[in-house]
Tab-separated table of C-alpha atoms and ligand atoms in Angstrom:
chain	number	residue	atom	x	y	z
A	29	UNK	CA	120.653	131.041	92.072
A	30	UNK	CA	121.188	130.318	88.413
A	31	UNK	CA	122.680	127.652	86.177
A	32	UNK	CA	125.496	128.535	83.818
A	33	UNK	CA	126.987	126.330	81.130
A	34	UNK	CA	130.712	126.021	80.529
A	35	UNK	CA	130.839	126.266	76.707
A	36	UNK	CA	134.000	124.148	76.535
A	37	UNK	CA	133.229	121.188	78.804
A	38	UNK	CA	129.428	121.603	78.463
A	39	UNK	CA	129.003	121.214	82.255
A	40	UNK	CA	126.277	123.076	84.024
A	41	UNK	CA	127.355	124.911	87.161
A	42	UNK	CA	124.966	125.995	89.924
A	43	UNK	CA	125.806	129.481	91.063
A	44	UNK	CA	124.714	130.466	94.517
A	45	UNK	CA	123.910	134.130	95.133
A	46	UNK	CA	124.993	133.905	98.688
A	47	UNK	CA	125.468	130.739	100.652
A	48	UNK	CA	122.785	130.255	103.290
A	49	UNK	CA	123.930	127.827	105.940
A	50	UNK	CA	121.464	125.349	107.359
A	51	UNK	CA	120.617	126.144	110.977
A	52	UNK	CA	123.010	124.298	113.298
A	53	UNK	CA	120.995	124.938	116.432
A	54	UNK	CA	117.608	123.609	117.394
A	55	UNK	CA	115.918	120.254	116.954
A	56	UNK	CA	116.671	118.034	113.965
A	57	UNK	CA	114.054	118.863	111.324
A	58	UNK	CA	114.069	115.265	110.041
A	59	UNK	CA	113.401	113.579	113.393
A	60	UNK	CA	109.956	112.206	114.355
A	61	UNK	CA	107.894	114.864	116.108
A	62	UNK	CA	109.450	117.692	114.068
A	63	UNK	CA	107.374	117.073	110.912
A	64	UNK	CA	105.909	120.579	111.148
A	65	UNK	CA	109.377	122.036	110.457
A	66	UNK	CA	109.440	120.479	106.973
A	67	UNK	CA	106.237	120.639	105.033
A	68	UNK	CA	104.596	119.115	103.088
A	69	UNK	CA	105.360	115.403	103.039
A	70	UNK	CA	105.697	114.229	99.436
A	71	UNK	CA	105.806	110.495	100.149
A	72	UNK	CA	105.715	108.372	103.245
A	73	UNK	CA	105.599	104.764	104.251
A	74	UNK	CA	103.231	103.845	105.762
A	75	UNK	CA	101.165	106.397	103.889
A	76	UNK	CA	100.055	109.431	105.928
A	77	UNK	CA	100.900	107.776	109.219
A	78	UNK	CA	102.431	109.411	112.325
A	79	UNK	CA	104.595	106.283	112.793
A	80	UNK	CA	106.225	106.645	109.354
A	81	UNK	CA	109.311	104.537	108.607
A	82	UNK	CA	110.546	106.404	105.562
A	83	UNK	CA	109.406	109.785	104.289
A	84	UNK	CA	110.263	112.169	101.473
A	85	UNK	CA	110.113	115.944	101.946
A	86	UNK	CA	111.241	118.987	99.953
A	87	UNK	CA	114.867	119.935	100.666
A	88	UNK	CA	115.154	122.699	103.260
A	89	UNK	CA	117.718	124.517	101.172
A	90	UNK	CA	116.999	123.337	97.632
A	91	UNK	CA	119.507	123.636	94.814
A	92	UNK	CA	116.591	123.590	92.369
A	93	UNK	CA	113.125	125.126	92.389
A	94	UNK	CA	110.150	123.310	90.976
A	95	UNK	CA	107.944	126.169	89.834
A	96	UNK	CA	108.041	127.852	86.424
A	97	UNK	CA	110.144	127.342	83.345
A	98	UNK	CA	113.875	126.971	82.762
A	99	UNK	CA	113.958	130.298	80.879
A	100	UNK	CA	117.011	129.349	78.860
A	101	UNK	CA	118.745	132.489	77.701
A	102	UNK	CA	121.979	133.759	76.288
A	103	UNK	CA	124.548	136.179	77.582
A	104	UNK	CA	126.616	136.793	74.477
A	105	UNK	CA	127.972	133.401	73.509
A	106	UNK	CA	127.187	131.909	76.935
A	107	UNK	CA	124.098	129.970	78.049
A	108	UNK	CA	122.285	130.238	81.312
A	109	UNK	CA	118.961	129.266	82.811
A	110	UNK	CA	116.993	129.324	86.032
A	111	UNK	CA	117.688	126.633	88.611
A	112	UNK	CA	114.508	124.806	87.622
A	113	UNK	CA	114.215	121.317	89.039
A	114	UNK	CA	113.290	119.345	92.121
A	115	UNK	CA	115.349	118.684	95.209
A	116	UNK	CA	113.952	116.297	97.789
A	117	UNK	CA	115.177	114.556	100.922
A	118	UNK	CA	114.512	110.885	101.632
A	119	UNK	CA	114.437	110.530	105.419
A	120	UNK	CA	115.650	106.943	105.647
A	121	UNK	CA	114.711	106.109	109.219
A	122	UNK	CA	113.154	107.539	112.381
A	123	UNK	CA	116.449	106.944	114.193
A	124	UNK	CA	118.740	109.967	114.082
A	125	UNK	CA	121.829	107.827	114.771
A	126	UNK	CA	121.298	104.749	112.580
A	127	UNK	CA	123.282	104.797	109.316
A	128	UNK	CA	121.775	103.101	106.258
A	129	UNK	CA	124.200	100.171	106.429
A	130	UNK	CA	123.009	99.293	109.962
A	131	UNK	CA	119.271	99.519	109.295
A	132	UNK	CA	117.031	96.453	109.009
A	133	UNK	CA	116.880	94.897	105.533
A	134	UNK	CA	113.167	95.744	105.309
A	135	UNK	CA	113.874	99.380	106.084
A	136	UNK	CA	116.583	99.676	103.426
A	137	UNK	CA	114.177	98.032	100.969
A	138	UNK	CA	111.591	100.711	101.857
A	139	UNK	CA	114.205	103.378	101.131
A	140	UNK	CA	114.782	101.810	97.693
A	141	UNK	CA	111.026	101.699	97.169
A	142	UNK	CA	110.849	105.429	97.945
A	143	UNK	CA	113.577	106.043	95.304
A	144	UNK	CA	111.612	104.033	92.726
A	145	UNK	CA	108.382	105.845	93.463
A	146	UNK	CA	109.862	109.358	93.426
A	147	UNK	CA	111.933	108.804	90.269
A	148	UNK	CA	108.909	107.399	88.413
A	149	UNK	CA	106.796	110.340	89.569
A	150	UNK	CA	109.335	113.044	88.713
A	151	UNK	CA	109.895	111.516	85.266
A	152	UNK	CA	106.265	112.339	84.452
A	153	UNK	CA	107.279	115.991	84.438
A	154	UNK	CA	108.325	116.756	80.870
A	155	UNK	CA	110.483	119.710	81.979
A	156	UNK	CA	112.990	117.339	83.591
A	157	UNK	CA	115.587	115.531	81.508
A	158	UNK	CA	117.243	113.672	84.345
A	159	UNK	CA	116.276	112.379	87.783
A	160	UNK	CA	118.698	110.787	90.193
A	161	UNK	CA	119.408	109.826	93.778
A	162	UNK	CA	122.543	110.385	95.773
A	163	UNK	CA	123.641	110.212	99.359
A	164	UNK	CA	126.582	111.917	100.980
A	165	UNK	CA	127.638	110.272	104.200
A	166	UNK	CA	130.001	112.145	106.500
A	167	UNK	CA	130.933	115.818	106.717
A	168	UNK	CA	133.900	115.443	104.336
A	169	UNK	CA	131.482	114.039	101.742
A	170	UNK	CA	129.219	117.065	102.119
A	171	UNK	CA	126.511	115.631	104.385
A	172	UNK	CA	124.670	118.751	105.552
A	173	UNK	CA	121.982	117.305	107.835
A	174	UNK	CA	123.050	114.823	110.509
A	175	UNK	CA	119.923	112.627	110.206
A	176	UNK	CA	120.418	109.644	107.818
A	177	UNK	CA	119.024	110.723	104.465
A	178	UNK	CA	119.427	110.567	100.689
A	179	UNK	CA	118.691	113.283	98.175
A	180	UNK	CA	116.734	113.186	94.948
A	181	UNK	CA	117.225	115.747	92.216
A	182	UNK	CA	115.426	116.347	88.935
A	183	UNK	CA	117.106	118.667	86.437
A	184	UNK	CA	116.313	120.208	83.047
A	185	UNK	CA	119.665	118.906	81.748
A	186	UNK	CA	121.561	115.619	81.704
A	187	UNK	CA	124.628	115.847	83.973
A	188	UNK	CA	127.890	115.787	82.048
A	189	UNK	CA	129.202	112.456	83.319
A	190	UNK	CA	125.893	110.758	82.529
A	191	UNK	CA	126.087	112.291	79.064
A	192	UNK	CA	129.511	110.670	78.605
A	193	UNK	CA	128.197	107.306	79.766
A	194	UNK	CA	125.149	107.489	77.503
A	195	UNK	CA	127.231	108.366	74.467
A	196	UNK	CA	129.902	105.733	75.159
A	197	UNK	CA	127.259	103.062	75.704
A	198	UNK	CA	125.498	104.078	72.491
A	199	UNK	CA	128.748	104.031	70.493
A	200	UNK	CA	129.711	100.623	71.877
A	201	UNK	CA	126.261	99.259	71.058
A	202	UNK	CA	126.424	100.604	67.514
A	203	UNK	CA	129.695	98.756	67.024
A	204	UNK	CA	128.889	95.454	68.727
A	205	UNK	CA	125.128	95.372	69.371
A	206	UNK	CA	125.903	94.553	72.973
A	207	UNK	CA	125.553	96.481	76.227
A	208	UNK	CA	128.896	97.879	77.383
A	209	UNK	CA	128.150	97.407	81.077
A	210	UNK	CA	126.847	93.837	80.552
A	211	UNK	CA	130.160	93.070	78.870
A	212	UNK	CA	132.054	94.679	81.762
A	213	UNK	CA	130.067	92.605	84.268
A	214	UNK	CA	130.787	89.390	82.334
A	215	UNK	CA	134.494	90.104	82.150
A	216	UNK	CA	134.720	91.091	85.831
A	217	UNK	CA	132.900	87.915	86.873
A	218	UNK	CA	135.184	85.783	84.705
A	219	UNK	CA	138.444	87.421	85.749
A	220	UNK	CA	137.464	87.827	89.428
A	221	UNK	CA	140.234	90.372	89.848
A	222	UNK	CA	138.104	93.319	90.834
A	223	UNK	CA	134.829	91.767	92.058
A	224	UNK	CA	133.942	92.533	95.659
A	225	UNK	CA	130.876	90.293	95.876
A	226	UNK	CA	128.155	88.787	93.691
A	227	UNK	CA	125.103	86.616	93.940
A	228	UNK	CA	122.546	85.317	91.435
A	229	UNK	CA	121.214	88.830	90.677
A	230	UNK	CA	123.683	91.519	91.680
A	231	UNK	CA	127.381	92.223	91.489
A	232	UNK	CA	129.796	94.708	93.062
A	233	UNK	CA	133.221	95.421	91.644
A	234	UNK	CA	135.954	98.042	91.697
A	235	UNK	CA	136.091	99.582	88.206
A	236	UNK	CA	139.173	99.082	86.017
A	237	UNK	CA	140.074	102.795	86.145
A	238	UNK	CA	138.782	103.988	89.530
A	239	UNK	CA	138.855	107.725	90.259
A	240	UNK	CA	139.411	107.220	94.000
A	241	UNK	CA	140.675	104.361	96.205
A	242	UNK	CA	137.976	101.721	96.819
A	243	UNK	CA	135.569	103.142	94.220
A	244	UNK	CA	132.909	100.450	93.890
A	245	UNK	CA	129.983	99.919	91.510
A	246	UNK	CA	126.906	97.972	92.575
A	247	UNK	CA	124.559	96.802	89.836
A	248	UNK	CA	122.377	94.046	88.412
A	249	UNK	CA	124.292	91.236	86.689
A	250	UNK	CA	121.360	91.019	84.231
A	251	UNK	CA	120.572	93.805	81.780
A	252	UNK	CA	118.216	96.675	82.664
A	253	UNK	CA	118.318	100.305	81.672
A	254	UNK	CA	115.806	101.998	83.999
A	255	UNK	CA	116.263	101.601	87.765
A	256	UNK	CA	112.690	102.666	88.536
A	257	UNK	CA	111.168	100.165	86.110
A	258	UNK	CA	113.441	97.351	87.213
A	259	UNK	CA	113.457	97.368	91.005
A	260	UNK	CA	109.684	97.345	91.441
A	261	UNK	CA	108.922	94.083	93.245
A	262	UNK	CA	109.268	93.878	97.017
A	263	UNK	CA	111.271	90.676	96.576
A	264	UNK	CA	113.876	92.410	94.404
A	265	UNK	CA	113.942	95.506	96.586
A	266	UNK	CA	114.669	93.322	99.608
A	267	UNK	CA	117.272	91.310	97.728
A	268	UNK	CA	119.081	94.426	96.511
A	269	UNK	CA	118.787	96.051	99.968
A	270	UNK	CA	120.680	93.115	101.510
A	271	UNK	CA	123.310	93.191	98.816
A	272	UNK	CA	123.858	96.955	98.943
A	273	UNK	CA	124.004	96.918	102.739
A	274	UNK	CA	126.722	94.279	102.776
A	275	UNK	CA	128.821	96.312	100.312
A	276	UNK	CA	128.374	99.489	102.384
A	277	UNK	CA	129.407	97.570	105.500
A	278	UNK	CA	132.591	96.398	103.780
A	279	UNK	CA	133.419	99.924	102.635
A	280	UNK	CA	132.724	101.320	106.085
A	281	UNK	CA	135.559	99.200	107.455
A	282	UNK	CA	137.782	101.406	105.304
A	283	UNK	CA	135.957	104.734	105.769
A	284	UNK	CA	132.502	105.834	106.993
A	285	UNK	CA	132.590	108.743	104.541
A	286	UNK	CA	131.419	108.292	100.965
A	287	UNK	CA	129.305	109.532	98.077
A	288	UNK	CA	126.791	107.133	96.596
A	289	UNK	CA	125.076	108.015	93.335
A	290	UNK	CA	122.576	106.280	91.113
A	291	UNK	CA	123.243	106.341	87.381
A	292	UNK	CA	120.116	105.491	85.467
A	293	UNK	CA	118.409	106.311	82.168
A	294	UNK	CA	117.442	109.901	81.315
A	295	UNK	CA	113.787	110.915	81.188
A	296	UNK	CA	112.475	109.686	77.857
A	297	UNK	CA	109.235	111.649	78.377
A	298	UNK	CA	111.098	114.938	78.541
A	299	UNK	CA	110.414	117.531	75.877
A	300	UNK	CA	112.744	117.244	72.879
A	301	UNK	CA	113.970	113.799	73.999
A	302	UNK	CA	111.660	112.051	71.541
A	303	UNK	CA	113.719	113.134	68.564
A	304	UNK	CA	115.833	110.024	68.513
A	305	UNK	CA	118.758	111.052	70.720
A	306	UNK	CA	118.678	107.763	72.560
A	307	UNK	CA	117.067	105.308	70.153
A	308	UNK	CA	118.867	102.224	71.481
A	309	UNK	CA	118.845	103.321	75.133
A	310	UNK	CA	116.795	100.360	76.393
A	311	UNK	CA	119.411	98.004	74.989
A	312	UNK	CA	122.609	99.991	75.409
A	313	UNK	CA	122.423	101.543	78.898
A	314	UNK	CA	122.557	99.711	82.242
A	315	UNK	CA	121.655	101.267	85.621
A	316	UNK	CA	124.216	101.146	88.428
A	317	UNK	CA	125.162	102.712	91.717
A	318	UNK	CA	128.632	104.227	92.033
A	319	UNK	CA	130.180	104.560	95.478
A	320	UNK	CA	133.069	106.971	95.884
A	321	UNK	CA	134.681	106.655	99.314
A	322	UNK	CA	136.373	109.715	100.771
A	323	UNK	CA	139.673	108.965	102.484
A	324	UNK	CA	140.933	111.929	104.476
A	325	UNK	CA	144.582	110.884	104.199
A	326	UNK	CA	144.296	110.508	100.435
A	327	UNK	CA	142.218	113.608	99.765
A	328	UNK	CA	145.180	115.524	98.372
A	329	UNK	CA	145.528	112.966	95.619
A	330	UNK	CA	142.256	113.824	93.949
A	331	UNK	CA	142.384	117.583	94.092
A	332	UNK	CA	143.586	117.410	90.495
A	333	UNK	CA	140.266	116.694	88.806
A	334	UNK	CA	141.352	116.761	85.169
A	335	UNK	CA	143.399	113.596	85.450
A	336	UNK	CA	142.552	111.378	88.375
A	337	UNK	CA	145.393	110.115	90.489
A	338	UNK	CA	144.626	107.018	92.525
A	339	UNK	CA	147.351	105.463	94.696
A	340	UNK	CA	145.499	102.168	95.149
A	341	UNK	CA	144.997	99.653	92.281
A	342	UNK	CA	141.392	98.361	92.093
A	343	UNK	CA	142.636	94.745	92.154
A	344	UNK	CA	144.175	95.354	95.603
A	345	UNK	CA	141.117	97.300	96.812
A	346	UNK	CA	138.705	94.552	95.725
A	347	UNK	CA	140.869	91.866	97.321
A	348	UNK	CA	140.806	93.721	100.627
A	349	UNK	CA	137.048	94.384	100.472
A	350	UNK	CA	136.372	90.717	99.608
A	351	UNK	CA	138.338	89.549	102.620
A	352	UNK	CA	136.346	91.639	105.113
A	353	UNK	CA	133.800	89.801	107.209
A	354	UNK	CA	130.395	91.390	107.128
A	355	UNK	CA	127.711	90.785	109.689
A	356	UNK	CA	124.510	90.743	107.684
A	357	UNK	CA	121.233	89.472	108.994
A	358	UNK	CA	120.738	86.066	107.391
A	359	UNK	CA	123.200	86.523	104.576
A	360	UNK	CA	121.355	85.125	101.573
B	407	ZN	ZN1	117.133	113.621	113.301
B	408	ZN	ZN1	123.469	95.731	80.234
B	409	ZN	ZN1	128.018	105.556	85.993
């Protein structure tokens, strides 16, 4: 596998030599009792315990490899490099059939704690410019292992969309000395046209220009740039777990299939990142989760990726999501 850069859009593309499918037969490698199939454990809660609740393991079919250097090189005018990076799986529960949205609050909080711990750890590696978490739920969203899990990746480049966000946030801050996303949150909370839910710490809303129907962002209503430095107390992890769960439950009334991705700050310890690329980052960028539901009936509408076509206005989507009754354990 190698990474190639599109010189026009500046996106990196992972090129597979030959697609190896994950084994369909046999026991689930993420289930309790099958730990020997995936070695070694990188993180577990409780630590080094056969009755683990949450564990992190290397991906069985990683997109990125941790050893060595990126070996950036040219091919004429083009750029390419090795698929250097990390690719891990967060096994969210022992129960093969229990989706994240149905797990106990404490368990979801432990999943968030695993994210925090792994992101902080991977950011110590100066070869990595960006570390993130995502979860694909449902076959149509690209879920490759049936057991409930999230994925963590660390890459020697900043993904293109994050690059856009970082630059827009920086430009906005230069102009106004305010955080773009804080301003969005304030406006959404005032207008209440696109908010799905909010409490004293967190907010969920459908963005003004959503790429897909029911696209929803979940984020702190207060300002913070780095997810892994913000969500460190058990109290906050539990609070956010409850909030996130209730949003996922609402979305799952519409479709059980979605992509969820964390957008957070790039790795400021990375080599060459100390040259002032992101001087105002702490002030100008704001971590958030983006949830992109996949609706089978609407899938045709977003095959055209250059200009997004979305048949459902976010105001209507948010209104519908707000009206749904969610059964949360002791809702705040
Ligand atoms: Zn399993
Ligand atoms: Zn902010
Ligand atoms: Zn984002």
